[in-house]
Tab-separated table of C-alpha atoms and ligand atoms in Angstrom:
chain	number	residue	atom	x	y	z
A	23	UNK	CA	-72.408	-26.255	15.567
A	24	UNK	CA	-70.442	-24.082	13.225
A	25	UNK	CA	-66.967	-23.703	13.575
A	26	UNK	CA	-65.902	-26.317	16.008
A	27	UNK	CA	-64.533	-28.982	13.646
A	28	UNK	CA	-60.703	-29.907	13.371
A	29	UNK	CA	-60.307	-26.239	16.322
A	30	UNK	CA	-58.041	-27.494	19.113
A	31	UNK	CA	-59.316	-27.151	22.816
A	32	UNK	CA	-57.947	-27.616	25.979
A	33	UNK	CA	-60.280	-28.398	28.506
A	34	UNK	CA	-58.694	-28.256	32.402
A	35	UNK	CA	-61.207	-31.372	34.887
A	36	UNK	CA	-61.944	-32.595	31.630
A	37	UNK	CA	-62.059	-36.271	33.304
A	38	UNK	CA	-64.425	-34.588	36.165
A	39	UNK	CA	-68.274	-35.134	34.875
A	40	UNK	CA	-68.670	-32.033	33.193
A	41	UNK	CA	-65.140	-32.100	31.474
A	42	UNK	CA	-66.121	-35.107	30.177
A	43	UNK	CA	-68.936	-34.368	29.301
A	44	UNK	CA	-68.124	-31.244	27.557
A	45	UNK	CA	-64.800	-32.918	26.315
A	46	UNK	CA	-67.136	-35.774	24.392
A	47	UNK	CA	-69.334	-32.822	23.168
A	48	UNK	CA	-66.088	-31.053	21.570
A	49	UNK	CA	-65.144	-33.995	19.768
A	50	UNK	CA	-67.884	-35.407	18.124
A	51	UNK	CA	-68.519	-31.367	16.549
A	52	UNK	CA	-65.333	-32.334	15.237
A	53	UNK	CA	-62.765	-30.814	17.475
A	54	UNK	CA	-59.413	-32.348	18.561
A	55	UNK	CA	-59.687	-32.016	22.522
A	56	UNK	CA	-56.410	-31.593	24.196
A	57	UNK	CA	-58.285	-33.074	27.821
A	58	UNK	CA	-55.786	-31.520	30.801
A	59	UNK	CA	-56.534	-33.749	34.663
A	60	UNK	CA	-54.067	-33.418	37.838
A	61	UNK	CA	-55.961	-37.473	37.750
A	62	UNK	CA	-54.289	-38.836	34.603
A	63	UNK	CA	-56.270	-42.102	35.127
A	64	UNK	CA	-59.604	-39.460	34.664
A	65	UNK	CA	-58.238	-37.513	31.458
A	66	UNK	CA	-57.049	-40.865	30.124
A	67	UNK	CA	-61.049	-42.325	30.992
A	68	UNK	CA	-61.872	-39.498	27.989
A	69	UNK	CA	-59.408	-39.573	25.748
A	70	UNK	CA	-60.239	-44.296	25.443
A	71	UNK	CA	-64.533	-42.697	25.796
A	72	UNK	CA	-63.849	-40.644	22.373
A	73	UNK	CA	-60.880	-42.465	20.019
A	74	UNK	CA	-64.016	-45.118	20.984
A	75	UNK	CA	-66.499	-43.343	18.793
A	76	UNK	CA	-63.994	-42.419	15.704
A	77	UNK	CA	-63.241	-38.766	18.019
A	78	UNK	CA	-59.835	-37.142	18.089
A	79	UNK	CA	-58.074	-36.264	22.260
A	80	UNK	CA	-55.233	-36.961	23.945
A	81	UNK	CA	-54.199	-36.568	27.274
A	82	UNK	CA	-51.973	-34.038	28.975
A	83	UNK	CA	-51.435	-35.239	33.229
A	84	UNK	CA	-51.667	-31.550	34.657
A	85	UNK	CA	-52.498	-29.429	37.786
A	86	UNK	CA	-53.761	-25.952	36.597
A	87	UNK	CA	-51.794	-24.998	40.131
A	88	UNK	CA	-48.656	-25.556	38.817
A	89	UNK	CA	-47.461	-22.446	36.674
A	90	UNK	CA	-44.322	-24.231	34.972
A	91	UNK	CA	-46.254	-27.208	34.991
A	92	UNK	CA	-49.058	-25.756	33.201
A	93	UNK	CA	-46.446	-24.349	30.691
A	94	UNK	CA	-44.853	-27.129	29.294
A	95	UNK	CA	-48.340	-29.157	29.278
A	96	UNK	CA	-49.502	-25.797	26.673
A	97	UNK	CA	-45.964	-26.285	25.092
A	98	UNK	CA	-46.411	-29.917	24.700
A	99	UNK	CA	-50.049	-29.538	23.385
A	100	UNK	CA	-49.026	-26.832	20.618
A	101	UNK	CA	-46.572	-29.621	19.428
A	102	UNK	CA	-49.292	-32.526	19.289
A	103	UNK	CA	-52.385	-30.951	18.341
A	104	UNK	CA	-51.619	-27.757	16.533
A	105	UNK	CA	-52.372	-23.420	18.079
A	106	UNK	CA	-55.295	-23.845	20.903
A	107	UNK	CA	-58.118	-21.882	19.684
A	108	UNK	CA	-60.389	-22.810	22.268
A	109	UNK	CA	-59.958	-22.299	26.072
A	110	UNK	CA	-62.389	-23.851	28.654
A	111	UNK	CA	-61.535	-23.563	31.889
A	112	UNK	CA	-63.800	-26.075	34.135
A	113	UNK	CA	-61.139	-27.678	36.256
A	114	UNK	CA	-62.571	-26.922	40.036
A	115	UNK	CA	-63.352	-28.186	44.019
A	116	UNK	CA	-65.112	-27.392	46.742
A	117	UNK	CA	-66.093	-28.079	50.342
A	118	UNK	CA	-69.070	-27.927	52.496
A	119	UNK	CA	-68.449	-26.109	55.433
A	120	UNK	CA	-69.524	-22.960	57.229
A	121	UNK	CA	-66.930	-19.849	56.266
A	122	UNK	CA	-66.454	-20.164	60.825
A	123	UNK	CA	-66.017	-23.646	60.245
A	124	UNK	CA	-62.901	-23.499	57.868
A	125	UNK	CA	-59.193	-22.279	58.265
A	126	UNK	CA	-57.036	-20.171	55.990
A	127	UNK	CA	-55.698	-23.736	54.417
A	128	UNK	CA	-59.407	-24.841	53.269
A	129	UNK	CA	-58.622	-20.985	51.770
A	130	UNK	CA	-56.019	-21.495	50.384
A	131	UNK	CA	-56.987	-24.764	48.343
A	132	UNK	CA	-60.097	-23.552	47.205
A	133	UNK	CA	-58.462	-20.492	45.735
A	134	UNK	CA	-55.446	-22.110	44.267
A	135	UNK	CA	-57.920	-24.977	42.125
A	136	UNK	CA	-60.937	-22.165	41.777
A	137	UNK	CA	-59.867	-18.449	40.494
A	138	UNK	CA	-55.691	-18.726	40.467
A	139	UNK	CA	-55.233	-22.095	38.582
A	140	UNK	CA	-57.506	-20.235	35.822
A	141	UNK	CA	-55.221	-17.268	35.702
A	142	UNK	CA	-52.736	-18.937	34.960
A	143	UNK	CA	-55.068	-20.871	32.264
A	144	UNK	CA	-55.374	-17.185	30.261
A	145	UNK	CA	-51.675	-17.048	31.409
A	146	UNK	CA	-50.167	-20.152	29.602
A	147	UNK	CA	-53.095	-19.628	26.725
A	148	UNK	CA	-53.458	-16.788	25.698
A	149	UNK	CA	-50.609	-15.055	23.677
A	150	UNK	CA	-50.704	-16.929	21.427
A	151	UNK	CA	-54.434	-16.734	20.882
A	152	UNK	CA	-53.423	-12.360	21.175
A	153	UNK	CA	-51.222	-13.588	18.349
A	154	UNK	CA	-53.523	-15.016	15.926
A	155	UNK	CA	-55.731	-12.810	16.857
A	156	UNK	CA	-58.525	-15.002	17.342
A	157	UNK	CA	-59.348	-17.619	20.137
A	158	UNK	CA	-62.057	-18.600	22.343
A	159	UNK	CA	-62.879	-18.980	26.282
A	160	UNK	CA	-65.271	-19.759	28.676
A	161	UNK	CA	-65.000	-19.587	31.853
A	162	UNK	CA	-66.947	-22.505	33.995
A	163	UNK	CA	-67.919	-20.649	37.260
A	164	UNK	CA	-71.202	-21.734	39.200
A	165	UNK	CA	-74.914	-19.822	39.768
A	166	UNK	CA	-73.133	-19.382	43.906
A	167	UNK	CA	-71.072	-17.441	42.414
A	168	UNK	CA	-74.953	-15.469	40.998
A	169	UNK	CA	-76.596	-15.964	44.179
A	170	UNK	CA	-74.289	-17.251	47.386
A	171	UNK	CA	-74.367	-20.388	49.118
A	172	UNK	CA	-74.269	-21.625	52.615
A	173	UNK	CA	-71.349	-23.892	52.827
A	174	UNK	CA	-69.366	-21.656	49.768
A	175	UNK	CA	-68.058	-18.854	50.617
A	176	UNK	CA	-65.358	-19.035	49.777
A	177	UNK	CA	-65.680	-21.184	46.738
A	178	UNK	CA	-68.514	-18.660	45.742
A	179	UNK	CA	-66.162	-15.956	46.211
A	180	UNK	CA	-63.635	-17.311	44.107
A	181	UNK	CA	-66.312	-18.660	41.045
A	182	UNK	CA	-67.629	-14.780	41.461
A	183	UNK	CA	-64.336	-14.020	40.500
A	184	UNK	CA	-63.313	-15.972	37.396
A	185	UNK	CA	-67.011	-13.960	36.778
A	186	UNK	CA	-65.617	-10.583	37.199
A	187	UNK	CA	-62.290	-11.285	35.425
A	188	UNK	CA	-63.630	-13.354	32.306
A	189	UNK	CA	-65.690	-10.020	31.597
A	190	UNK	CA	-62.530	-8.520	32.795
A	191	UNK	CA	-60.511	-9.849	29.951
A	192	UNK	CA	-63.160	-9.218	27.993
A	193	UNK	CA	-63.246	-5.991	27.410
A	194	UNK	CA	-58.991	-6.464	27.440
A	195	UNK	CA	-58.300	-8.886	24.836
A	196	UNK	CA	-61.609	-7.663	22.637
A	197	UNK	CA	-59.731	-5.945	19.981
A	198	UNK	CA	-57.715	-8.999	19.778
A	199	UNK	CA	-60.567	-11.240	18.298
A	200	UNK	CA	-60.979	-13.410	21.331
A	201	UNK	CA	-64.301	-13.677	23.477
A	202	UNK	CA	-64.507	-14.318	26.891
A	203	UNK	CA	-68.220	-15.883	28.229
A	204	UNK	CA	-69.190	-17.767	31.526
A	205	UNK	CA	-70.701	-20.933	32.270
A	206	UNK	CA	-72.515	-21.605	35.544
A	207	UNK	CA	-73.916	-24.453	36.672
A	208	UNK	CA	-75.973	-25.458	39.511
A	209	UNK	CA	-76.645	-29.018	41.362
A	210	UNK	CA	-74.970	-31.339	38.204
A	211	UNK	CA	-74.670	-34.209	39.278
A	212	UNK	CA	-71.084	-35.153	39.247
A	213	UNK	CA	-67.848	-36.282	42.176
A	214	UNK	CA	-68.231	-33.053	43.312
A	215	UNK	CA	-71.191	-32.112	44.267
A	216	UNK	CA	-71.589	-36.171	45.863
A	217	UNK	CA	-68.165	-35.072	47.902
A	218	UNK	CA	-71.091	-31.725	48.876
A	219	UNK	CA	-73.658	-33.297	49.813
A	220	UNK	CA	-72.055	-36.439	51.593
A	221	UNK	CA	-69.694	-33.195	53.882
A	222	UNK	CA	-72.925	-31.139	54.158
A	223	UNK	CA	-74.427	-34.330	56.136
A	224	UNK	CA	-77.682	-35.641	55.404
A	225	UNK	CA	-77.507	-36.156	50.937
A	226	UNK	CA	-80.440	-37.682	50.736
A	227	UNK	CA	-82.971	-34.450	52.378
A	228	UNK	CA	-80.377	-31.737	50.936
A	229	UNK	CA	-80.648	-33.240	48.024
A	230	UNK	CA	-84.264	-33.589	48.098
A	231	UNK	CA	-84.719	-29.929	49.291
A	232	UNK	CA	-82.309	-29.510	46.133
A	233	UNK	CA	-84.501	-30.498	43.890
A	234	UNK	CA	-87.595	-28.377	45.363
A	235	UNK	CA	-85.976	-25.578	44.192
A	236	UNK	CA	-85.008	-25.829	41.163
A	237	UNK	CA	-87.943	-24.640	38.447
A	238	UNK	CA	-87.451	-27.554	36.032
A	239	UNK	CA	-87.985	-30.416	38.948
A	240	UNK	CA	-84.129	-32.263	38.426
A	241	UNK	CA	-80.633	-32.018	39.808
A	242	UNK	CA	-78.694	-31.226	36.377
A	243	UNK	CA	-76.303	-34.021	34.202
A	244	UNK	CA	-73.453	-33.845	32.684
A	245	UNK	CA	-74.531	-33.195	29.778
A	246	UNK	CA	-76.670	-30.620	30.380
A	247	UNK	CA	-73.405	-28.312	30.392
A	248	UNK	CA	-71.987	-29.291	26.802
A	249	UNK	CA	-74.298	-27.460	24.540
A	250	UNK	CA	-74.237	-23.652	26.211
A	251	UNK	CA	-70.390	-24.490	25.964
A	252	UNK	CA	-69.432	-25.276	22.853
A	253	UNK	CA	-71.886	-22.724	21.692
A	254	UNK	CA	-70.324	-20.224	23.416
A	255	UNK	CA	-66.635	-21.638	21.672
A	256	UNK	CA	-68.182	-21.066	17.876
A	257	UNK	CA	-68.465	-19.625	15.426
A	258	UNK	CA	-72.867	-19.209	16.647
A	259	UNK	CA	-71.221	-16.639	19.784
A	260	UNK	CA	-69.134	-15.711	16.829
A	261	UNK	CA	-71.337	-11.904	18.536
A	262	UNK	CA	-71.184	-12.414	22.488
A	263	UNK	CA	-68.291	-11.621	25.099
A	264	UNK	CA	-68.496	-11.238	28.230
A	265	UNK	CA	-71.603	-12.421	29.465
A	266	UNK	CA	-72.695	-15.461	32.189
A	267	UNK	CA	-75.406	-17.633	31.544
A	268	UNK	CA	-76.724	-20.441	34.091
A	269	UNK	CA	-77.930	-23.544	32.669
A	270	UNK	CA	-79.485	-24.795	36.085
A	271	UNK	CA	-83.498	-25.407	35.368
A	272	UNK	CA	-84.066	-22.526	36.244
A	273	UNK	CA	-82.383	-21.982	40.164
A	274	UNK	CA	-80.993	-18.131	39.087
A	275	UNK	CA	-82.836	-16.190	36.531
A	276	UNK	CA	-80.468	-13.571	36.870
A	277	UNK	CA	-81.870	-10.543	34.557
B	320	LIG	N1	-71.682	-30.300	40.446
B	320	LIG	C1	-71.812	-29.098	40.337
B	320	LIG	O1	-73.063	-29.668	41.086
B	320	LIG	C2	-71.156	-28.241	40.188
B	320	LIG	C3	-71.845	-26.985	40.408
B	320	LIG	C4	-71.677	-25.864	40.002
B	320	LIG	C5	-70.143	-25.619	39.389
B	320	LIG	N2	-69.984	-26.702	39.438
B	320	LIG	C6	-68.104	-26.454	38.286
B	320	LIG	O2	-67.872	-26.460	37.384
B	320	LIG	C7	-66.524	-27.569	37.090
B	320	LIG	C8	-66.536	-29.252	36.424
B	320	LIG	O3	-67.439	-30.001	38.180
B	320	LIG	P1	-67.238	-31.891	38.045
B	320	LIG	O4	-69.230	-30.938	38.730
B	320	LIG	O5	-67.662	-32.000	36.426
B	320	LIG	O6	-67.149	-31.744	39.246
B	320	LIG	P2	-65.641	-33.301	39.508
B	320	LIG	O7	-65.225	-33.120	40.238
B	320	LIG	O8	-67.066	-34.507	38.271
B	320	LIG	O9	-64.374	-32.839	37.747
B	320	LIG	C9	-63.598	-32.106	38.646
B	320	LIG	C10	-62.348	-32.430	37.603
B	320	LIG	O10	-60.961	-31.483	37.424
B	320	LIG	C11	-59.947	-32.586	38.330
B	320	LIG	N3	-59.220	-30.831	38.714
B	320	LIG	C12	-59.011	-31.281	40.734
B	320	LIG	N4	-58.525	-29.704	40.735
B	320	LIG	C13	-57.848	-29.804	39.213
B	320	LIG	C14	-56.277	-29.575	39.803
B	320	LIG	N5	-55.846	-28.602	40.308
B	320	LIG	N6	-56.370	-28.986	38.182
B	320	LIG	C15	-56.072	-30.312	37.589
B	320	LIG	N7	-57.968	-30.042	36.727
B	320	LIG	C16	-58.265	-30.791	38.370
B	320	LIG	C17	-60.729	-32.835	38.781
B	320	LIG	O11	-59.601	-34.160	39.671
B	320	LIG	C18	-61.322	-33.451	37.989
B	320	LIG	O12	-61.856	-34.706	37.146
B	320	LIG	C19	-66.381	-26.904	38.314
B	320	LIG	O13	-65.720	-25.584	37.971
B	320	LIG	C20	-67.239	-26.923	39.960
B	320	LIG	O14	-66.911	-25.759	40.954
B	320	LIG	C21	-70.621	-27.763	39.643
């Protein structure tokens, strides 16, 4: 993919399933990858996989809901890897509960991680992109944002919010040379999906229902996502901004 070599890329939730696969792909494209994760051990695991393949990466233990912690991690990236060219907001968390069974403390945690955390990351990273008049932001939402999803009302609301926030950023910063695009995974085989379907009860039945509803006939794998994410970060996507792309085996065919 054009234009990723030697770029400094921050991926939040880079210790997880989709985030880890994305970090590895950016590194394989020649980027220097800053792996942000609240789980320091998971972030280090991603870095070890990249460095053993000859790539460049560094781990940053960082909770994206902590404004000061994020500012500090971003300035450490600037010192150790240089100015940030690409930001991928991928960290996320979910619980399966019908809305009327959720509590305000559930909403607070869902909103903090899935929406406020991404806002904090934008606030910390965008000023340097504006100053350099160049940057790429890729936000990971969900098909739940596009079509709704039972048991995920507040999560879907956050992801829908992230989509409209991204489109607004795309307009506000178009003349600054920064693009913002959104990738929406469908059900993808990671810890997040595992926890979600276990909480829903009867996980095998739910997995089978997902499989049947996906036209391409299988649940996604983490490795299905990095191609779309790296594309939006690349020079090949220089004239694309404010767009939403589902990577979900055809589950959502939105116009
Ligand atoms: N797996 C799916 O079925 C699916 C579907 C749609 C959207 N998504 C989205 O894809 C993204 C990646 O999810 P995944 O499936 O790879 O999940 P995952 O659980 O494998 O990874 C999520 C990562 O985010 C990190 N994280 C959580 N809270 C954090 C915080 N406060 N600060 C920093 N890091 C934090 C976790 O430690 C973990 O490493 C998420 O935004 C998720 O909402 C996933």
